[in-house]
């Protein structure tokens, strides 16, 4: 699948905003911690991916009712759904000047009713974008940081109405951010996830 930059200006994929608040002290501290002992930007990106994937549980998987959406809050409270974890990873990568985009898939909803939008990121290395999914592993989900073939949590099934969205967003999609900000808790959020973009 060919990924499409929302803007040709790569600096947009390094910017901070309300959700990807990579100038926040919590994000800077975590980035500095992860940067210790890595040889290059690839090593840092892999370490940041594994940190978000492995040390911040997906709130649906563990039954955590809290809703986080700012990267700094995700890192502080150590919880979030896919969108929140993507914001955290994007912030950590942008903090070290690695262009990072947000991207999305339309998948069958976990509750078996309809569809929901799933969030992930794409990183820019060697002149190309590479999608990564820090959602967190569980039975049937095995992700890896890879620049050589995607190792995502899910592969959309077109026959089930699932699809990849090719657009690379510099900021969270407005529908995603609105759902996160409006939800009083994760069970409510689970019922109000965007069904399409």
PDB file of C-alpha atoms in Angstrom:
ATOM      1  CA  UNK A   1       0.000   0.000   0.000  1.00  0.00           C
ATOM      2  CA  UNK A   2       1.292   3.444  -0.909  1.00  0.00           C
ATOM      3  CA  UNK A   3       1.185   5.870   2.001  1.00  0.00           C
ATOM      4  CA  UNK A   4       0.162   9.444   1.238  1.00  0.00           C
ATOM      5  CA  UNK A   5       1.612  12.391   3.117  1.00  0.00           C
ATOM      6  CA  UNK A   6      -1.075  14.812   4.232  1.00  0.00           C
ATOM      7  CA  UNK A   7       1.429  17.623   3.743  1.00  0.00           C
ATOM      8  CA  UNK A   8       4.673  17.652   1.723  1.00  0.00           C
ATOM      9  CA  UNK A   9       6.427  19.544   4.529  1.00  0.00           C
ATOM     10  CA  UNK A  10       8.210  16.976   6.701  1.00  0.00           C
ATOM     11  CA  UNK A  11       8.526  19.487   9.540  1.00  0.00           C
ATOM     12  CA  UNK A  12       4.791  19.002  10.169  1.00  0.00           C
ATOM     13  CA  UNK A  13       5.608  15.431  11.232  1.00  0.00           C
ATOM     14  CA  UNK A  14       8.034  16.770  13.852  1.00  0.00           C
ATOM     15  CA  UNK A  15       5.698  19.362  15.368  1.00  0.00           C
ATOM     16  CA  UNK A  16       4.210  19.353  18.841  1.00  0.00           C
ATOM     17  CA  UNK A  17       0.503  19.839  19.462  1.00  0.00           C
ATOM     18  CA  UNK A  18      -1.941  19.341  22.326  1.00  0.00           C
ATOM     19  CA  UNK A  19      -1.947  15.542  21.977  1.00  0.00           C
ATOM     20  CA  UNK A  20       1.632  14.983  20.807  1.00  0.00           C
ATOM     21  CA  UNK A  21       3.148  17.220  23.477  1.00  0.00           C
ATOM     22  CA  UNK A  22       6.767  16.215  23.052  1.00  0.00           C
ATOM     23  CA  UNK A  23       8.081  19.340  24.810  1.00  0.00           C
ATOM     24  CA  UNK A  24       6.449  18.175  28.070  1.00  0.00           C
ATOM     25  CA  UNK A  25       9.008  17.258  30.779  1.00  0.00           C
ATOM     26  CA  UNK A  26       7.553  13.722  31.133  1.00  0.00           C
ATOM     27  CA  UNK A  27       8.091  13.059  27.418  1.00  0.00           C
ATOM     28  CA  UNK A  28      11.578  14.610  27.458  1.00  0.00           C
ATOM     29  CA  UNK A  29      12.590  12.529  30.504  1.00  0.00           C
ATOM     30  CA  UNK A  30      11.357   9.319  28.928  1.00  0.00           C
ATOM     31  CA  UNK A  31      13.076  10.136  25.629  1.00  0.00           C
ATOM     32  CA  UNK A  32      16.370  10.833  27.422  1.00  0.00           C
ATOM     33  CA  UNK A  33      16.067   7.538  29.314  1.00  0.00           C
ATOM     34  CA  UNK A  34      15.416   5.598  26.099  1.00  0.00           C
ATOM     35  CA  UNK A  35      18.250   7.330  24.221  1.00  0.00           C
ATOM     36  CA  UNK A  36      20.881   6.087  26.690  1.00  0.00           C
ATOM     37  CA  UNK A  37      22.961   3.314  25.219  1.00  0.00           C
ATOM     38  CA  UNK A  38      21.449   3.290  21.719  1.00  0.00           C
ATOM     39  CA  UNK A  39      23.785   3.753  18.797  1.00  0.00           C
ATOM     40  CA  UNK A  40      21.591   5.590  16.303  1.00  0.00           C
ATOM     41  CA  UNK A  41      18.109   6.870  15.498  1.00  0.00           C
ATOM     42  CA  UNK A  42      16.990   3.419  14.356  1.00  0.00           C
ATOM     43  CA  UNK A  43      18.001   1.926  17.704  1.00  0.00           C
ATOM     44  CA  UNK A  44      16.198   4.717  19.525  1.00  0.00           C
ATOM     45  CA  UNK A  45      13.037   4.285  17.430  1.00  0.00           C
ATOM     46  CA  UNK A  46      12.986   0.576  18.132  1.00  0.00           C
ATOM     47  CA  UNK A  47      13.528   1.158  21.864  1.00  0.00           C
ATOM     48  CA  UNK A  48      10.719   3.743  21.961  1.00  0.00           C
ATOM     49  CA  UNK A  49       8.375   1.390  20.101  1.00  0.00           C
ATOM     50  CA  UNK A  50       9.091  -1.487  22.454  1.00  0.00           C
ATOM     51  CA  UNK A  51       8.721   0.762  25.485  1.00  0.00           C
ATOM     52  CA  UNK A  52       5.243   1.936  24.451  1.00  0.00           C
ATOM     53  CA  UNK A  53       4.184  -1.516  23.245  1.00  0.00           C
ATOM     54  CA  UNK A  54       5.407  -3.409  26.295  1.00  0.00           C
ATOM     55  CA  UNK A  55       5.243  -1.087  29.324  1.00  0.00           C
ATOM     56  CA  UNK A  56       1.992   0.787  28.676  1.00  0.00           C
ATOM     57  CA  UNK A  57      -0.869  -1.710  28.726  1.00  0.00           C
ATOM     58  CA  UNK A  58      -3.750  -1.278  26.291  1.00  0.00           C
ATOM     59  CA  UNK A  59      -6.526  -0.176  28.631  1.00  0.00           C
ATOM     60  CA  UNK A  60      -9.138  -2.441  27.035  1.00  0.00           C
ATOM     61  CA  UNK A  61      -6.908  -5.497  27.482  1.00  0.00           C
ATOM     62  CA  UNK A  62      -6.423  -4.899  31.212  1.00  0.00           C
ATOM     63  CA  UNK A  63      -9.815  -3.403  32.058  1.00  0.00           C
ATOM     64  CA  UNK A  64      -8.458   0.043  32.969  1.00  0.00           C
ATOM     65  CA  UNK A  65     -11.360   2.536  32.865  1.00  0.00           C
ATOM     66  CA  UNK A  66      -9.180   5.635  32.457  1.00  0.00           C
ATOM     67  CA  UNK A  67      -9.055   7.509  29.147  1.00  0.00           C
ATOM     68  CA  UNK A  68      -5.762   9.162  28.189  1.00  0.00           C
ATOM     69  CA  UNK A  69      -5.056  11.055  24.988  1.00  0.00           C
ATOM     70  CA  UNK A  70      -2.112  13.415  25.582  1.00  0.00           C
ATOM     71  CA  UNK A  71       1.240  11.695  25.132  1.00  0.00           C
ATOM     72  CA  UNK A  72       2.476  13.006  28.484  1.00  0.00           C
ATOM     73  CA  UNK A  73      -0.602  11.605  30.254  1.00  0.00           C
ATOM     74  CA  UNK A  74      -0.210   8.230  28.555  1.00  0.00           C
ATOM     75  CA  UNK A  75       3.391   8.054  29.788  1.00  0.00           C
ATOM     76  CA  UNK A  76       2.486   9.241  33.294  1.00  0.00           C
ATOM     77  CA  UNK A  77      -0.569   7.042  33.856  1.00  0.00           C
ATOM     78  CA  UNK A  78       0.791   4.121  31.803  1.00  0.00           C
ATOM     79  CA  UNK A  79      -2.479   3.328  30.092  1.00  0.00           C
ATOM     80  CA  UNK A  80      -4.308   4.055  26.864  1.00  0.00           C
ATOM     81  CA  UNK A  81      -6.070   2.594  23.872  1.00  0.00           C
ATOM     82  CA  UNK A  82      -4.414   2.365  20.451  1.00  0.00           C
ATOM     83  CA  UNK A  83      -4.835   6.079  19.656  1.00  0.00           C
ATOM     84  CA  UNK A  84      -3.300   7.173  22.943  1.00  0.00           C
ATOM     85  CA  UNK A  85      -0.389   4.775  22.582  1.00  0.00           C
ATOM     86  CA  UNK A  86       0.202   6.053  19.032  1.00  0.00           C
ATOM     87  CA  UNK A  87       0.280   9.625  20.384  1.00  0.00           C
ATOM     88  CA  UNK A  88       2.840   8.592  23.011  1.00  0.00           C
ATOM     89  CA  UNK A  89       5.076   6.860  20.480  1.00  0.00           C
ATOM     90  CA  UNK A  90       4.804   9.772  18.041  1.00  0.00           C
ATOM     91  CA  UNK A  91       5.823  12.189  20.803  1.00  0.00           C
ATOM     92  CA  UNK A  92       8.816  10.079  21.847  1.00  0.00           C
ATOM     93  CA  UNK A  93      10.001   9.782  18.242  1.00  0.00           C
ATOM     94  CA  UNK A  94       9.458  13.439  17.396  1.00  0.00           C
ATOM     95  CA  UNK A  95      11.322  14.380  20.582  1.00  0.00           C
ATOM     96  CA  UNK A  96      14.393  12.848  18.933  1.00  0.00           C
ATOM     97  CA  UNK A  97      13.740  14.450  15.520  1.00  0.00           C
ATOM     98  CA  UNK A  98      12.342  11.335  13.842  1.00  0.00           C
ATOM     99  CA  UNK A  99       9.479  12.315  11.507  1.00  0.00           C
ATOM    100  CA  UNK A 100       6.398  10.428  12.675  1.00  0.00           C
ATOM    101  CA  UNK A 101       2.868  10.387  11.279  1.00  0.00           C
ATOM    102  CA  UNK A 102      -0.403   9.060  12.642  1.00  0.00           C
ATOM    103  CA  UNK A 103      -2.299   6.606  10.470  1.00  0.00           C
ATOM    104  CA  UNK A 104      -5.405   4.525  10.772  1.00  0.00           C
ATOM    105  CA  UNK A 105      -7.189   1.331   9.805  1.00  0.00           C
ATOM    106  CA  UNK A 106     -10.903   0.490   9.716  1.00  0.00           C
ATOM    107  CA  UNK A 107     -11.430  -2.859  11.438  1.00  0.00           C
ATOM    108  CA  UNK A 108     -14.273  -5.001  12.740  1.00  0.00           C
ATOM    109  CA  UNK A 109     -15.060  -3.791  16.258  1.00  0.00           C
ATOM    110  CA  UNK A 110     -13.805  -5.997  19.101  1.00  0.00           C
ATOM    111  CA  UNK A 111     -17.336  -6.298  20.446  1.00  0.00           C
ATOM    112  CA  UNK A 112     -18.430  -7.951  17.190  1.00  0.00           C
ATOM    113  CA  UNK A 113     -20.813  -5.147  16.269  1.00  0.00           C
ATOM    114  CA  UNK A 114     -19.856  -2.969  13.301  1.00  0.00           C
ATOM    115  CA  UNK A 115     -16.480  -1.369  12.742  1.00  0.00           C
ATOM    116  CA  UNK A 116     -14.058   0.907  14.561  1.00  0.00           C
ATOM    117  CA  UNK A 117     -11.038   2.952  13.548  1.00  0.00           C
ATOM    118  CA  UNK A 118      -7.684   1.647  14.822  1.00  0.00           C
ATOM    119  CA  UNK A 119      -4.693   3.955  15.303  1.00  0.00           C
ATOM    120  CA  UNK A 120      -1.010   3.389  14.596  1.00  0.00           C
ATOM    121  CA  UNK A 121       2.013   5.400  13.433  1.00  0.00           C
ATOM    122  CA  UNK A 122       4.401   5.607  10.511  1.00  0.00           C
ATOM    123  CA  UNK A 123       8.070   6.547  10.870  1.00  0.00           C
ATOM    124  CA  UNK A 124      10.271   8.018   8.167  1.00  0.00           C
ATOM    125  CA  UNK A 125      13.584   6.252   7.576  1.00  0.00           C
ATOM    126  CA  UNK A 126      15.731   6.034   4.441  1.00  0.00           C
ATOM    127  CA  UNK A 127      13.381   8.292   2.454  1.00  0.00           C
ATOM    128  CA  UNK A 128      10.278   6.136   3.028  1.00  0.00           C
ATOM    129  CA  UNK A 129       7.456   5.754   5.537  1.00  0.00           C
ATOM    130  CA  UNK A 130       7.132   2.557   7.567  1.00  0.00           C
ATOM    131  CA  UNK A 131       3.991   1.788   9.590  1.00  0.00           C
ATOM    132  CA  UNK A 132       4.388   0.531  13.167  1.00  0.00           C
ATOM    133  CA  UNK A 133       1.711  -0.563  15.627  1.00  0.00           C
ATOM    134  CA  UNK A 134       2.500  -0.038  19.347  1.00  0.00           C
ATOM    135  CA  UNK A 135      -0.946  -1.329  20.388  1.00  0.00           C
ATOM    136  CA  UNK A 136       0.502  -4.044  22.605  1.00  0.00           C
ATOM    137  CA  UNK A 137       0.662  -7.774  22.056  1.00  0.00           C
ATOM    138  CA  UNK A 138      -1.911 -10.296  23.279  1.00  0.00           C
ATOM    139  CA  UNK A 139      -2.950 -13.762  22.106  1.00  0.00           C
ATOM    140  CA  UNK A 140      -3.254 -13.540  18.325  1.00  0.00           C
ATOM    141  CA  UNK A 141      -1.431 -10.175  18.137  1.00  0.00           C
ATOM    142  CA  UNK A 142       2.339 -10.169  17.634  1.00  0.00           C
ATOM    143  CA  UNK A 143       3.844  -6.839  16.539  1.00  0.00           C
ATOM    144  CA  UNK A 144       7.439  -5.870  15.852  1.00  0.00           C
ATOM    145  CA  UNK A 145       9.319  -2.713  14.915  1.00  0.00           C
ATOM    146  CA  UNK A 146      10.343  -3.263  11.315  1.00  0.00           C
ATOM    147  CA  UNK A 147      11.575  -1.287   8.343  1.00  0.00           C
ATOM    148  CA  UNK A 148      11.571  -4.452   6.246  1.00  0.00           C
ATOM    149  CA  UNK A 149       7.946  -5.504   5.896  1.00  0.00           C
ATOM    150  CA  UNK A 150       5.125  -4.572   8.219  1.00  0.00           C
ATOM    151  CA  UNK A 151       4.537  -6.440  11.496  1.00  0.00           C
ATOM    152  CA  UNK A 152       1.259  -4.825  12.515  1.00  0.00           C
ATOM    153  CA  UNK A 153      -1.381  -5.989  14.964  1.00  0.00           C
ATOM    154  CA  UNK A 154      -4.025  -6.415  12.266  1.00  0.00           C
ATOM    155  CA  UNK A 155      -4.262  -7.019   8.526  1.00  0.00           C
ATOM    156  CA  UNK A 156      -7.570  -5.657   7.240  1.00  0.00           C
ATOM    157  CA  UNK A 157      -9.975  -8.061   5.528  1.00  0.00           C
ATOM    158  CA  UNK A 158     -11.706  -6.210   2.658  1.00  0.00           C
ATOM    159  CA  UNK A 159     -14.473  -8.826   2.561  1.00  0.00           C
ATOM    160  CA  UNK A 160     -15.352  -7.859   6.141  1.00  0.00           C
ATOM    161  CA  UNK A 161     -15.456  -4.162   5.261  1.00  0.00           C
ATOM    162  CA  UNK A 162     -12.011  -3.548   6.730  1.00  0.00           C
ATOM    163  CA  UNK A 163      -9.389  -1.297   5.128  1.00  0.00           C
ATOM    164  CA  UNK A 164      -6.152   0.628   5.530  1.00  0.00           C
ATOM    165  CA  UNK A 165      -6.385   4.406   5.309  1.00  0.00           C
ATOM    166  CA  UNK A 166      -3.343   5.542   3.294  1.00  0.00           C
ATOM    167  CA  UNK A 167      -3.213   9.137   4.584  1.00  0.00           C
ATOM    168  CA  UNK A 168      -0.379  10.070   6.939  1.00  0.00           C
ATOM    169  CA  UNK A 169      -1.641  12.663   9.402  1.00  0.00           C
ATOM    170  CA  UNK A 170       0.604  15.186  11.131  1.00  0.00           C
ATOM    171  CA  UNK A 171      -1.993  15.609  13.913  1.00  0.00           C
ATOM    172  CA  UNK A 172      -4.589  13.240  15.345  1.00  0.00           C
ATOM    173  CA  UNK A 173      -7.663  12.947  13.138  1.00  0.00           C
ATOM    174  CA  UNK A 174     -10.387  15.278  14.512  1.00  0.00           C
ATOM    175  CA  UNK A 175     -12.883  12.397  14.893  1.00  0.00           C
ATOM    176  CA  UNK A 176     -10.373  10.421  16.946  1.00  0.00           C
ATOM    177  CA  UNK A 177      -9.480  13.350  19.176  1.00  0.00           C
ATOM    178  CA  UNK A 178     -13.134  14.279  19.687  1.00  0.00           C
ATOM    179  CA  UNK A 179     -14.005  10.735  20.798  1.00  0.00           C
ATOM    180  CA  UNK A 180     -11.110  10.605  23.250  1.00  0.00           C
ATOM    181  CA  UNK A 181     -11.805  14.020  24.750  1.00  0.00           C
ATOM    182  CA  UNK A 182     -15.541  13.440  25.142  1.00  0.00           C
ATOM    183  CA  UNK A 183     -15.324  10.043  26.855  1.00  0.00           C
ATOM    184  CA  UNK A 184     -15.752  10.028  30.650  1.00  0.00           C
ATOM    185  CA  UNK A 185     -14.298   6.521  30.798  1.00  0.00           C
ATOM    186  CA  UNK A 186     -13.045   3.730  28.561  1.00  0.00           C
ATOM    187  CA  UNK A 187     -16.296   1.691  28.524  1.00  0.00           C
ATOM    188  CA  UNK A 188     -18.082   4.774  27.179  1.00  0.00           C
ATOM    189  CA  UNK A 189     -15.260   5.397  24.706  1.00  0.00           C
ATOM    190  CA  UNK A 190     -15.518   1.798  23.463  1.00  0.00           C
ATOM    191  CA  UNK A 191     -19.120   2.501  22.403  1.00  0.00           C
ATOM    192  CA  UNK A 192     -18.297   5.829  20.720  1.00  0.00           C
ATOM    193  CA  UNK A 193     -15.149   5.005  18.722  1.00  0.00           C
ATOM    194  CA  UNK A 194     -15.204   6.420  15.191  1.00  0.00           C
ATOM    195  CA  UNK A 195     -16.502   3.812  12.738  1.00  0.00           C
ATOM    196  CA  UNK A 196     -14.826   5.381   9.702  1.00  0.00           C
ATOM    197  CA  UNK A 197     -12.755   8.404   8.669  1.00  0.00           C
TER     198      UNK A 197
END
